[in-house]
Amino acid sequence: MVRGRISRLSVRDVRFPTSLGGHGSDAMGGAFPLQHTDPDYSAAYVVLETDAEDGLKGYGITFTLGKGTEVVVCAVNALAPHLLNKDLGDIVGDFRGFYRQLTSDGQLRWIGPEKGVVHLATAAVLNAVWDLWAKQEGKPLWKLLVDMDPRKLVSCLDFRYITDVLTEEEAYEILRKGQVGKKEREEQMLAHGYPAYTTSCAWLGYSDATLKQLCSKALEDGWTRFKVKVGADLQDDIRRCRLIRNMIGPEKTLMMDANQRWDVPEAVEWMAKLAEFKPLWIEEPTSPDDILGHATISKALVPLGIGVATGEQCHNRVIFKQLLQAKALQFLQIDSCRLGSVNENLSVLLMAKKFDIPVCPHAGGVGLCELVQHLIIFDFISVSASLKDRYIRGVGRVCNQMETRNSFCF
Amino acid sequence: MVRGRISRLSVRDVRFPTSLGGHGSDAMGGAFPLQHTDPDYSAAYVVLETDAEDGLKGYGITFTLGKGTEVVVCAVNALAPHLLNKDLGDIVGDFRGFYRQLTSDGQLRWIGPEKGVVHLATAAVLNAVWDLWAKQEGKPLWKLLVDMDPRKLVSCLDFRYITDVLTEEEAYEILRKGQVGKKEREEQMLAHGYPAYTTSCAWLGYSDATLKQLCSKALEDGWTRFKVKVGADLQDDIRRCRLIRNMIGPEKTLMMDANQRWDVPEAVEWMAKLAEFKPLWIEEPTSPDDILGHATISKALVPLGIGVATGEQCHNRVIFKQLLQAKALQFLQIDSCRLGSVNENLSVLLMAKKFDIPVCPHAGGVGLCELVQHLIIFDFISVSASLKDRYIRGVGRVCNQMETRNSFCF
């Protein structure tokens, strides 16, 4: 049983100087020197305390790139009055209502709504609530979700603006069907983990020599799926893609990521020239807001065997709804702390299931990998029941087979 | 000639307690007590100073609803290093580059991009730059724009992500054609002003008696176009719409505004029941992010003689591009400080012209009416050359015929 009243919400601005090593650099630095060339992987880090005697705390983050973390921290503080002195039982007992309260604050809503800084802050705060709930139940988050009654689970989700695609009743039906074979899939996850891929070897900031060295190391470590950043310079991309494809051979999987570098016609032309390297997908070919643009790109590239992947900067369920409606993507990439925490992520997992589109979550540094594994393990056990075309992004120590850890984050 | 180096950027959190009188209340308060029922019309207010001897300052705002203004202020401070110690001549001399620099800061971009708090902050900052530029030229902003060479004007706009609909060359062609008859249209504006409508009499927070009294007063004052807030309760809407339509008679124009209250199917059903009151448009029927949803609603309502209007919470040119591509609106409502200042607003005006969709800007309190008149007067003189189906929103003292004032804002 959940217990305690929220007695304290603290938030910290945590930054790591990852820009010093060129890690995380992508094509947005190509033509304009001030874009994504110098990310400092960071987080607004929320800690919730209660007056319960168990002394348990809830930890939640949203991921940031350095500057601007203080803006998100400011937004977290603006949301804090909605939590302070509230019973955790009242929050999770009407989690849909509480989600709506946070995202529809009469004054704060204007500076969103449900997007950008306020939504990142909402994610950090609600991630902490979910963490606290899971800890009080003595379970990792994925297990809390897997064990939860489907009726209770859908009652946590806000279906506003998505009922034309997914009603509460349809969501319930999906989860009810997901109960079949659940136990076996849970055992499978515990025994074998979830498939992952690596981005660690092909950031744009790396030299060819570094790239070769990291690629060899990743092959040695047993990685079978590789992602390369593209979009700054076509000839450079051709050289790097050839290098990697030659190193990994024809059987292993190559993904490409343009980090929103292109306009729509440019994306189609550019990727036609990289098709020979057989990428599974092109990720973020253009603006994350451009649903119709992604649909156009998808229509042109699918006949070439290239899927479109996007989502790490898609700001809410309404955007994902439309990407699915418009057949604008073949791989859907949720972000565990850009969407409004578990609540909104689950509604997107359920819509993806309805459209039979695989979910391959965004991850990266500063706890993203930790957060996202819970969502995707739940997705496999209780929603999709499939591993076909599904990979989680991992970096650093996370390997081909994701471990399931014993806490939601960190 | 522009002159001076930016020596100081200050930003203030300005709030007015408008919630005390129920002004500005809309349907988002209907089912959930914490949405848009208590707006305190506010602004993040930016002042730019230079080291030039003229002593001129640039003033820019973004509009807010009270809480959260401090978050926008924090974001303005995060953007400030991009302006400080920079020559105004360098900024406006490569305004496209500067716009891109602000909106694509390598670290800040993540917490947008080009949406929500960081984009509101961008608008406030760039509104101040435009104000300073106009003042140094000794002209109101609309006149600075009208007199500017079309080549120079398009060089201020960022066409990234919209070239599939509008290229720089097409934008130039539109402006070049707009030169014909420009002088006559300018004289017309100076003599007669721009048509406006009033929202002042039908906020949801008003009683029927107050509504009647304000409506009589507005009729006496010569208003011919009226907007009523709907969406909280159907029977209540029917009563209020009947009351207003009876008071204004069959010839005058009635608009309806749902402030995002509905899901897509609900919007269609609800408006079918209000069709008898002959609204010109239904404004913001659903989520501002739902392009495909607006297209569905539009397809259903246009045969009933009702257009769809939206835009005050559409966060950038990519959303407007798609609304136009999808035939999702019949009236386009830019917001002078949600889009990235004049730069981004102009790209939307030009796209609207290409699709032959009238622009009816959002306005309201705290300087919005002051800001927007410059954009819409420029639109009439240099872009659309038409007043058909075009109205600016006015409240308070602004009357049917907007005055053209001698400064950009305040």
mmCIF file with all atom_site columns, N, CA and C in Angstrom, chain A residues 28 32 34-36 38 63 67 100 104-107 109-110 113 115 160-161 163 260 263 289-292 313 315-316 321-322 338, chain B residues 32 34-36 38 63 67 100-101 104-107 109-110 113 115 160-161 163 260 263 289-292 313 315-316 321-322 338:
data_model
loop_
_atom_site.group_PDB
_atom_site.id
_atom_site.type_symbol
_atom_site.label_atom_id
_atom_site.label_alt_id
_atom_site.label_comp_id
_atom_site.label_asym_id
_atom_site.label_entity_id
_atom_site.label_seq_id
_atom_site.pdbx_PDB_ins_code
_atom_site.Cartn_x
_atom_site.Cartn_y
_atom_site.Cartn_z
_atom_site.occupancy
_atom_site.B_iso_or_equiv
_atom_site.pdbx_formal_charge
_atom_site.auth_seq_id
_atom_site.auth_comp_id
_atom_site.auth_asym_id
_atom_site.auth_atom_id
_atom_site.pdbx_PDB_model_num
ATOM 1   N N  . MET A 1 28  ? 23.445  18.552 -36.331 1.00 0.00 ? 28  MET A N  1
ATOM 2   C CA . MET A 1 28  ? 22.926  19.901 -36.152 1.00 0.00 ? 28  MET A CA 1
ATOM 3   C C  . MET A 1 28  ? 24.068  20.905 -36.009 1.00 0.00 ? 28  MET A C  1
ATOM 4   N N  . PHE A 1 32  ? 25.757  25.204 -38.987 1.00 0.00 ? 32  PHE A N  1
ATOM 5   C CA . PHE A 1 32  ? 25.686  26.307 -38.029 1.00 0.00 ? 32  PHE A CA 1
ATOM 6   C C  . PHE A 1 32  ? 26.404  25.903 -36.762 1.00 0.00 ? 32  PHE A C  1
ATOM 7   N N  . LEU A 1 34  ? 26.504  26.618 -33.856 1.00 0.00 ? 34  LEU A N  1
ATOM 8   C CA . LEU A 1 34  ? 25.967  26.640 -32.497 1.00 0.00 ? 34  LEU A CA 1
ATOM 9   C C  . LEU A 1 34  ? 24.900  25.574 -32.223 1.00 0.00 ? 34  LEU A C  1
ATOM 10  N N  . GLN A 1 35  ? 24.873  24.494 -33.013 1.00 0.00 ? 35  GLN A N  1
ATOM 11  C CA . GLN A 1 35  ? 23.828  23.504 -32.801 1.00 0.00 ? 35  GLN A CA 1
ATOM 12  C C  . GLN A 1 35  ? 24.365  22.116 -32.474 1.00 0.00 ? 35  GLN A C  1
ATOM 13  N N  . HIS A 1 36  ? 24.057  21.628 -31.276 1.00 0.00 ? 36  HIS A N  1
ATOM 14  C CA . HIS A 1 36  ? 24.364  20.245 -30.879 1.00 0.00 ? 36  HIS A CA 1
ATOM 15  C C  . HIS A 1 36  ? 25.826  19.847 -31.054 1.00 0.00 ? 36  HIS A C  1
ATOM 16  N N  . ASP A 1 38  ? 28.156  20.853 -28.853 1.00 0.00 ? 38  ASP A N  1
ATOM 17  C CA . ASP A 1 38  ? 28.805  20.909 -27.546 1.00 0.00 ? 38  ASP A CA 1
ATOM 18  C C  . ASP A 1 38  ? 27.883  20.490 -26.407 1.00 0.00 ? 38  ASP A C  1
ATOM 19  N N  . PHE A 1 63  ? 16.114  14.685 -18.877 1.00 0.00 ? 63  PHE A N  1
ATOM 20  C CA . PHE A 1 63  ? 17.421  14.824 -19.501 1.00 0.00 ? 63  PHE A CA 1
ATOM 21  C C  . PHE A 1 63  ? 17.536  16.199 -20.167 1.00 0.00 ? 63  PHE A C  1
ATOM 22  N N  . LYS A 1 67  ? 23.179  24.027 -20.692 1.00 0.00 ? 67  LYS A N  1
ATOM 23  C CA . LYS A 1 67  ? 22.440  25.286 -20.556 1.00 0.00 ? 67  LYS A CA 1
ATOM 24  C C  . LYS A 1 67  ? 20.943  25.018 -20.663 1.00 0.00 ? 67  LYS A C  1
ATOM 25  N N  . ARG A 1 100 ? -3.653  15.448 -15.284 1.00 0.00 ? 100 ARG A N  1
ATOM 26  C CA . ARG A 1 100 ? -4.377  16.547 -15.929 1.00 0.00 ? 100 ARG A CA 1
ATOM 27  C C  . ARG A 1 100 ? -4.180  17.850 -15.150 1.00 0.00 ? 100 ARG A C  1
ATOM 28  N N  . SER A 1 104 ? -2.463  20.917 -16.969 1.00 0.00 ? 104 SER A N  1
ATOM 29  C CA . SER A 1 104 ? -3.484  21.912 -17.326 1.00 0.00 ? 104 SER A CA 1
ATOM 30  C C  . SER A 1 104 ? -3.633  22.976 -16.260 1.00 0.00 ? 104 SER A C  1
ATOM 31  N N  . ASP A 1 105 ? -2.605  23.208 -15.509 1.00 0.00 ? 105 ASP A N  1
ATOM 32  C CA . ASP A 1 105 ? -2.610  24.328 -14.559 1.00 0.00 ? 105 ASP A CA 1
ATOM 33  C C  . ASP A 1 105 ? -3.071  25.591 -15.305 1.00 0.00 ? 105 ASP A C  1
ATOM 34  N N  . GLY A 1 106 ? -4.073  26.261 -14.742 1.00 0.00 ? 106 GLY A N  1
ATOM 35  C CA . GLY A 1 106 ? -4.731  27.376 -15.430 1.00 0.00 ? 106 GLY A CA 1
ATOM 36  C C  . GLY A 1 106 ? -3.809  28.466 -15.941 1.00 0.00 ? 106 GLY A C  1
ATOM 37  N N  . GLN A 1 107 ? -2.676  28.652 -15.284 1.00 0.00 ? 107 GLN A N  1
ATOM 38  C CA . GLN A 1 107 ? -1.765  29.704 -15.722 1.00 0.00 ? 107 GLN A CA 1
ATOM 39  C C  . GLN A 1 107 ? -0.537  29.129 -16.450 1.00 0.00 ? 107 GLN A C  1
ATOM 40  N N  . ARG A 1 109 ? -0.317  26.462 -18.140 1.00 0.00 ? 109 ARG A N  1
ATOM 41  C CA . ARG A 1 109 ? -0.625  25.803 -19.404 1.00 0.00 ? 109 ARG A CA 1
ATOM 42  C C  . ARG A 1 109 ? -0.225  26.657 -20.611 1.00 0.00 ? 109 ARG A C  1
ATOM 43  N N  . TRP A 1 110 ? -0.376  27.973 -20.464 1.00 0.00 ? 110 TRP A N  1
ATOM 44  C CA . TRP A 1 110 ? -0.102  28.875 -21.586 1.00 0.00 ? 110 TRP A CA 1
ATOM 45  C C  . TRP A 1 110 ? 1.325   28.739 -22.119 1.00 0.00 ? 110 TRP A C  1
ATOM 46  N N  . PRO A 1 113 ? 1.241   24.395 -24.305 1.00 0.00 ? 113 PRO A N  1
ATOM 47  C CA . PRO A 1 113 ? 0.813   23.370 -23.369 1.00 0.00 ? 113 PRO A CA 1
ATOM 48  C C  . PRO A 1 113 ? 1.377   22.007 -23.737 1.00 0.00 ? 113 PRO A C  1
ATOM 49  N N  . LYS A 1 115 ? 4.318   20.737 -23.751 1.00 0.00 ? 115 LYS A N  1
ATOM 50  C CA . LYS A 1 115 ? 5.489   20.731 -24.624 1.00 0.00 ? 115 LYS A CA 1
ATOM 51  C C  . LYS A 1 115 ? 6.600   21.585 -24.018 1.00 0.00 ? 115 LYS A C  1
ATOM 52  N N  . ARG A 1 160 ? -7.273  12.396 -23.247 1.00 0.00 ? 160 ARG A N  1
ATOM 53  C CA . ARG A 1 160 ? -7.658  13.638 -23.918 1.00 0.00 ? 160 ARG A CA 1
ATOM 54  C C  . ARG A 1 160 ? -6.861  13.812 -25.222 1.00 0.00 ? 160 ARG A C  1
ATOM 55  N N  . TYR A 1 161 ? -7.557  14.162 -26.276 1.00 0.00 ? 161 TYR A N  1
ATOM 56  C CA . TYR A 1 161 ? -6.996  14.449 -27.603 1.00 0.00 ? 161 TYR A CA 1
ATOM 57  C C  . TYR A 1 161 ? -6.537  13.204 -28.365 1.00 0.00 ? 161 TYR A C  1
ATOM 58  N N  . THR A 1 163 ? -8.710  10.215 -28.298 1.00 0.00 ? 163 THR A N  1
ATOM 59  C CA . THR A 1 163 ? -9.809  9.246  -28.369 1.00 0.00 ? 163 THR A CA 1
ATOM 60  C C  . THR A 1 163 ? -10.239 8.926  -29.799 1.00 0.00 ? 163 THR A C  1
ATOM 61  N N  . GLN A 1 260 ? 17.531  15.773 -37.330 1.00 0.00 ? 260 GLN A N  1
ATOM 62  C CA . GLN A 1 260 ? 16.710  16.899 -37.828 1.00 0.00 ? 260 GLN A CA 1
ATOM 63  C C  . GLN A 1 260 ? 17.447  17.847 -38.755 1.00 0.00 ? 260 GLN A C  1
ATOM 64  N N  . ASP A 1 263 ? 15.616  19.563 -44.616 1.00 0.00 ? 263 ASP A N  1
ATOM 65  C CA . ASP A 1 263 ? 14.247  19.836 -45.049 1.00 0.00 ? 263 ASP A CA 1
ATOM 66  C C  . ASP A 1 263 ? 13.731  18.574 -45.756 1.00 0.00 ? 263 ASP A C  1
ATOM 67  N N  . ASP A 1 289 ? 8.428   18.250 -35.431 1.00 0.00 ? 289 ASP A N  1
ATOM 68  C CA . ASP A 1 289 ? 7.037   18.717 -35.499 1.00 0.00 ? 289 ASP A CA 1
ATOM 69  C C  . ASP A 1 289 ? 6.385   18.406 -36.842 1.00 0.00 ? 289 ASP A C  1
ATOM 70  N N  . ASP A 1 290 ? 7.182   17.933 -37.796 1.00 0.00 ? 290 ASP A N  1
ATOM 71  C CA . ASP A 1 290 ? 6.666   17.834 -39.165 1.00 0.00 ? 290 ASP A CA 1
ATOM 72  C C  . ASP A 1 290 ? 6.116   16.443 -39.473 1.00 0.00 ? 290 ASP A C  1
ATOM 73  N N  . ILE A 1 291 ? 4.872   16.239 -39.064 1.00 0.00 ? 291 ILE A N  1
ATOM 74  C CA . ILE A 1 291 ? 4.210   14.956 -39.268 1.00 0.00 ? 291 ILE A CA 1
ATOM 75  C C  . ILE A 1 291 ? 4.041   14.665 -40.758 1.00 0.00 ? 291 ILE A C  1
ATOM 76  N N  . LEU A 1 292 ? 3.520   15.638 -41.485 1.00 0.00 ? 292 LEU A N  1
ATOM 77  C CA . LEU A 1 292 ? 3.295   15.431 -42.920 1.00 0.00 ? 292 LEU A CA 1
ATOM 78  C C  . LEU A 1 292 ? 4.626   15.274 -43.657 1.00 0.00 ? 292 LEU A C  1
ATOM 79  N N  . GLN A 1 313 ? 12.429  13.794 -29.874 1.00 0.00 ? 313 GLN A N  1
ATOM 80  C CA . GLN A 1 313 ? 12.022  15.174 -29.621 1.00 0.00 ? 313 GLN A CA 1
ATOM 81  C C  . GLN A 1 313 ? 10.547  15.409 -29.950 1.00 0.00 ? 313 GLN A C  1
ATOM 82  N N  . HIS A 1 315 ? 6.992   15.861 -28.746 1.00 0.00 ? 315 HIS A N  1
ATOM 83  C CA . HIS A 1 315 ? 6.755   16.395 -27.417 1.00 0.00 ? 315 HIS A CA 1
ATOM 84  C C  . HIS A 1 315 ? 5.555   15.862 -26.662 1.00 0.00 ? 315 HIS A C  1
ATOM 85  N N  . ASN A 1 316 ? 4.639   15.185 -27.335 1.00 0.00 ? 316 ASN A N  1
ATOM 86  C CA . ASN A 1 316 ? 3.526   14.607 -26.568 1.00 0.00 ? 316 ASN A CA 1
ATOM 87  C C  . ASN A 1 316 ? 2.771   13.554 -27.388 1.00 0.00 ? 316 ASN A C  1
ATOM 88  N N  . LYS A 1 321 ? 0.312   10.337 -31.998 1.00 0.00 ? 321 LYS A N  1
ATOM 89  C CA . LYS A 1 321 ? -0.956  9.897  -32.594 1.00 0.00 ? 321 LYS A CA 1
ATOM 90  C C  . LYS A 1 321 ? -0.963  10.175 -34.086 1.00 0.00 ? 321 LYS A C  1
ATOM 91  N N  . GLN A 1 322 ? -0.582  11.385 -34.443 1.00 0.00 ? 322 GLN A N  1
ATOM 92  C CA . GLN A 1 322 ? -0.629  11.776 -35.853 1.00 0.00 ? 322 GLN A CA 1
ATOM 93  C C  . GLN A 1 322 ? 0.445   11.071 -36.688 1.00 0.00 ? 322 GLN A C  1
ATOM 94  N N  . ARG A 1 338 ? 10.851  13.070 -22.003 1.00 0.00 ? 338 ARG A N  1
ATOM 95  C CA . ARG A 1 338 ? 10.300  14.200 -22.763 1.00 0.00 ? 338 ARG A CA 1
ATOM 96  C C  . ARG A 1 338 ? 8.778   14.106 -22.735 1.00 0.00 ? 338 ARG A C  1
ATOM 97  N N  . PHE B 1 32  ? -12.391 20.720 -15.584 1.00 0.00 ? 32  PHE B N  1
ATOM 98  C CA . PHE B 1 32  ? -11.277 20.619 -14.649 1.00 0.00 ? 32  PHE B CA 1
ATOM 99  C C  . PHE B 1 32  ? -10.983 21.996 -14.076 1.00 0.00 ? 32  PHE B C  1
ATOM 100 N N  . LEU B 1 34  ? -8.759  23.501 -12.755 1.00 0.00 ? 34  LEU B N  1
ATOM 101 C CA . LEU B 1 34  ? -7.477  24.196 -12.756 1.00 0.00 ? 34  LEU B CA 1
ATOM 102 C C  . LEU B 1 34  ? -7.023  24.666 -14.134 1.00 0.00 ? 34  LEU B C  1
ATOM 103 N N  . GLN B 1 35  ? -7.934  24.821 -15.084 1.00 0.00 ? 35  GLN B N  1
ATOM 104 C CA . GLN B 1 35  ? -7.501  25.215 -16.419 1.00 0.00 ? 35  GLN B CA 1
ATOM 105 C C  . GLN B 1 35  ? -8.140  26.518 -16.892 1.00 0.00 ? 35  GLN B C  1
ATOM 106 N N  . HIS B 1 36  ? -7.300  27.520 -17.145 1.00 0.00 ? 36  HIS B N  1
ATOM 107 C CA . HIS B 1 36  ? -7.737  28.787 -17.758 1.00 0.00 ? 36  HIS B CA 1
ATOM 108 C C  . HIS B 1 36  ? -8.906  29.454 -17.052 1.00 0.00 ? 36  HIS B C  1
ATOM 109 N N  . ASP B 1 38  ? -8.449  31.150 -14.203 1.00 0.00 ? 38  ASP B N  1
ATOM 110 C CA . ASP B 1 38  ? -7.928  32.226 -13.367 1.00 0.00 ? 38  ASP B CA 1
ATOM 111 C C  . ASP B 1 38  ? -6.730  32.930 -13.991 1.00 0.00 ? 38  ASP B C  1
ATOM 112 N N  . PHE B 1 63  ? 3.643   37.325 -24.096 1.00 0.00 ? 63  PHE B N  1
ATOM 113 C CA . PHE B 1 63  ? 2.451   37.301 -23.257 1.00 0.00 ? 63  PHE B CA 1
ATOM 114 C C  . PHE B 1 63  ? 2.426   36.017 -22.425 1.00 0.00 ? 63  PHE B C  1
ATOM 115 N N  . LYS B 1 67  ? 1.452   32.729 -13.395 1.00 0.00 ? 67  LYS B N  1
ATOM 116 C CA . LYS B 1 67  ? 2.466   31.752 -13.018 1.00 0.00 ? 67  LYS B CA 1
ATOM 117 C C  . LYS B 1 67  ? 3.221   31.283 -14.261 1.00 0.00 ? 67  LYS B C  1
ATOM 118 N N  . ARG B 1 100 ? 18.611  31.935 -36.374 1.00 0.00 ? 100 ARG B N  1
ATOM 119 C CA . ARG B 1 100 ? 19.027  30.529 -36.293 1.00 0.00 ? 100 ARG B CA 1
ATOM 120 C C  . ARG B 1 100 ? 19.927  30.291 -35.081 1.00 0.00 ? 100 ARG B C  1
ATOM 121 N N  . GLN B 1 101 ? 20.781  31.269 -34.810 1.00 0.00 ? 101 GLN B N  1
ATOM 122 C CA . GLN B 1 101 ? 21.670  31.145 -33.653 1.00 0.00 ? 101 GLN B CA 1
ATOM 123 C C  . GLN B 1 101 ? 20.855  31.047 -32.350 1.00 0.00 ? 101 GLN B C  1
ATOM 124 N N  . SER B 1 104 ? 18.738  27.733 -32.302 1.00 0.00 ? 104 SER B N  1
ATOM 125 C CA . SER B 1 104 ? 19.494  26.488 -32.433 1.00 0.00 ? 104 SER B CA 1
ATOM 126 C C  . SER B 1 104 ? 20.725  26.459 -31.543 1.00 0.00 ? 104 SER B C  1
ATOM 127 N N  . ASP B 1 105 ? 20.692  27.207 -30.458 1.00 0.00 ? 105 ASP B N  1
ATOM 128 C CA . ASP B 1 105 ? 21.762  27.119 -29.473 1.00 0.00 ? 105 ASP B CA 1
ATOM 129 C C  . ASP B 1 105 ? 21.990  25.637 -29.136 1.00 0.00 ? 105 ASP B C  1
ATOM 130 N N  . GLY B 1 106 ? 23.267  25.219 -29.238 1.00 0.00 ? 106 GLY B N  1
ATOM 131 C CA . GLY B 1 106 ? 23.614  23.799 -29.127 1.00 0.00 ? 106 GLY B CA 1
ATOM 132 C C  . GLY B 1 106 ? 23.086  23.096 -27.879 1.00 0.00 ? 106 GLY B C  1
ATOM 133 N N  . GLN B 1 107 ? 22.915  23.829 -26.806 1.00 0.00 ? 107 GLN B N  1
ATOM 134 C CA . GLN B 1 107 ? 22.431  23.191 -25.581 1.00 0.00 ? 107 GLN B CA 1
ATOM 135 C C  . GLN B 1 107 ? 20.962  23.528 -25.293 1.00 0.00 ? 107 GLN B C  1
ATOM 136 N N  . ARG B 1 109 ? 18.644  24.212 -27.386 1.00 0.00 ? 109 ARG B N  1
ATOM 137 C CA . ARG B 1 109 ? 17.714  23.666 -28.369 1.00 0.00 ? 109 ARG B CA 1
ATOM 138 C C  . ARG B 1 109 ? 16.948  22.457 -27.830 1.00 0.00 ? 109 ARG B C  1
ATOM 139 N N  . TRP B 1 110 ? 17.634  21.655 -27.015 1.00 0.00 ? 110 TRP B N  1
ATOM 140 C CA . TRP B 1 110 ? 17.014  20.421 -26.506 1.00 0.00 ? 110 TRP B CA 1
ATOM 141 C C  . TRP B 1 110 ? 15.722  20.681 -25.738 1.00 0.00 ? 110 TRP B C  1
ATOM 142 N N  . PRO B 1 113 ? 12.652  21.956 -29.275 1.00 0.00 ? 113 PRO B N  1
ATOM 143 C CA . PRO B 1 113 ? 13.169  23.097 -30.023 1.00 0.00 ? 113 PRO B CA 1
ATOM 144 C C  . PRO B 1 113 ? 12.054  23.934 -30.651 1.00 0.00 ? 113 PRO B C  1
ATOM 145 N N  . LYS B 1 115 ? 9.781   25.816 -29.460 1.00 0.00 ? 115 LYS B N  1
ATOM 146 C CA . LYS B 1 115 ? 8.440   25.677 -28.891 1.00 0.00 ? 115 LYS B CA 1
ATOM 147 C C  . LYS B 1 115 ? 8.476   25.934 -27.391 1.00 0.00 ? 115 LYS B C  1
ATOM 148 N N  . ARG B 1 160 ? 14.193  27.224 -42.983 1.00 0.00 ? 160 ARG B N  1
ATOM 149 C CA . ARG B 1 160 ? 14.424  25.824 -42.588 1.00 0.00 ? 160 ARG B CA 1
ATOM 150 C C  . ARG B 1 160 ? 13.094  25.147 -42.260 1.00 0.00 ? 160 ARG B C  1
ATOM 151 N N  . TYR B 1 161 ? 12.922  23.949 -42.779 1.00 0.00 ? 161 TYR B N  1
ATOM 152 C CA . TYR B 1 161 ? 11.752  23.086 -42.542 1.00 0.00 ? 161 TYR B CA 1
ATOM 153 C C  . TYR B 1 161 ? 10.481  23.548 -43.257 1.00 0.00 ? 161 TYR B C  1
ATOM 154 N N  . THR B 1 163 ? 10.767  24.714 -46.763 1.00 0.00 ? 163 THR B N  1
ATOM 155 C CA . THR B 1 163 ? 11.043  24.877 -48.202 1.00 0.00 ? 163 THR B CA 1
ATOM 156 C C  . THR B 1 163 ? 10.196  23.960 -49.085 1.00 0.00 ? 163 THR B C  1
ATOM 157 N N  . GLN B 1 260 ? -9.649  24.777 -27.177 1.00 0.00 ? 260 GLN B N  1
ATOM 158 C CA . GLN B 1 260 ? -9.071  23.422 -27.108 1.00 0.00 ? 260 GLN B CA 1
ATOM 159 C C  . GLN B 1 260 ? -9.830  22.460 -26.209 1.00 0.00 ? 260 GLN B C  1
ATOM 160 N N  . ASP B 1 263 ? -12.117 16.758 -27.835 1.00 0.00 ? 263 ASP B N  1
ATOM 161 C CA . ASP B 1 263 ? -11.471 15.784 -28.706 1.00 0.00 ? 263 ASP B CA 1
ATOM 162 C C  . ASP B 1 263 ? -12.105 15.925 -30.095 1.00 0.00 ? 263 ASP B C  1
ATOM 163 N N  . ASP B 1 289 ? -1.789  21.083 -31.312 1.00 0.00 ? 289 ASP B N  1
ATOM 164 C CA . ASP B 1 289 ? -0.806  20.223 -31.985 1.00 0.00 ? 289 ASP B CA 1
ATOM 165 C C  . ASP B 1 289 ? -1.452  19.285 -33.000 1.00 0.00 ? 289 ASP B C  1
ATOM 166 N N  . ASP B 1 290 ? -2.778  19.237 -33.008 1.00 0.00 ? 290 ASP B N  1
ATOM 167 C CA . ASP B 1 290 ? -3.438  18.192 -33.795 1.00 0.00 ? 290 ASP B CA 1
ATOM 168 C C  . ASP B 1 290 ? -3.827  18.686 -35.193 1.00 0.00 ? 290 ASP B C  1
ATOM 169 N N  . ILE B 1 291 ? -2.866  18.619 -36.083 1.00 0.00 ? 291 ILE B N  1
ATOM 170 C CA . ILE B 1 291 ? -3.075  19.062 -37.464 1.00 0.00 ? 291 ILE B CA 1
ATOM 171 C C  . ILE B 1 291 ? -4.112  18.182 -38.160 1.00 0.00 ? 291 ILE B C  1
ATOM 172 N N  . LEU B 1 292 ? -3.937  16.876 -38.050 1.00 0.00 ? 292 LEU B N  1
ATOM 173 C CA . LEU B 1 292 ? -4.865  15.960 -38.712 1.00 0.00 ? 292 LEU B CA 1
ATOM 174 C C  . LEU B 1 292 ? -6.256  16.055 -38.084 1.00 0.00 ? 292 LEU B C  1
ATOM 175 N N  . GLN B 1 313 ? -2.054  29.155 -30.100 1.00 0.00 ? 313 GLN B N  1
ATOM 176 C CA . GLN B 1 313 ? -1.108  28.298 -29.385 1.00 0.00 ? 313 GLN B CA 1
ATOM 177 C C  . GLN B 1 313 ? -0.343  27.379 -30.334 1.00 0.00 ? 313 GLN B C  1
ATOM 178 N N  . HIS B 1 315 ? 2.867   26.584 -32.179 1.00 0.00 ? 315 HIS B N  1
ATOM 179 C CA . HIS B 1 315 ? 4.130   27.038 -31.635 1.00 0.00 ? 315 HIS B CA 1
ATOM 180 C C  . HIS B 1 315 ? 5.198   27.438 -32.635 1.00 0.00 ? 315 HIS B C  1
ATOM 181 N N  . ASN B 1 316 ? 5.038   27.086 -33.904 1.00 0.00 ? 316 ASN B N  1
ATOM 182 C CA . ASN B 1 316 ? 6.051   27.554 -34.862 1.00 0.00 ? 316 ASN B CA 1
ATOM 183 C C  . ASN B 1 316 ? 5.567   27.413 -36.308 1.00 0.00 ? 316 ASN B C  1
ATOM 184 N N  . LYS B 1 321 ? 2.676   25.472 -41.377 1.00 0.00 ? 321 LYS B N  1
ATOM 185 C CA . LYS B 1 321 ? 2.882   24.881 -42.710 1.00 0.00 ? 321 LYS B CA 1
ATOM 186 C C  . LYS B 1 321 ? 1.956   23.692 -42.912 1.00 0.00 ? 321 LYS B C  1
ATOM 187 N N  . GLN B 1 322 ? 1.918   22.816 -41.931 1.00 0.00 ? 322 GLN B N  1
ATOM 188 C CA . GLN B 1 322 ? 1.106   21.607 -42.061 1.00 0.00 ? 322 GLN B CA 1
ATOM 189 C C  . GLN B 1 322 ? -0.391  21.894 -42.012 1.00 0.00 ? 322 GLN B C  1
ATOM 190 N N  . ARG B 1 338 ? 4.127   34.319 -29.640 1.00 0.00 ? 338 ARG B N  1
ATOM 191 C CA . ARG B 1 338 ? 4.356   32.887 -29.461 1.00 0.00 ? 338 ARG B CA 1
ATOM 192 C C  . ARG B 1 338 ? 5.281   32.395 -30.582 1.00 0.00 ? 338 ARG B C  1
#
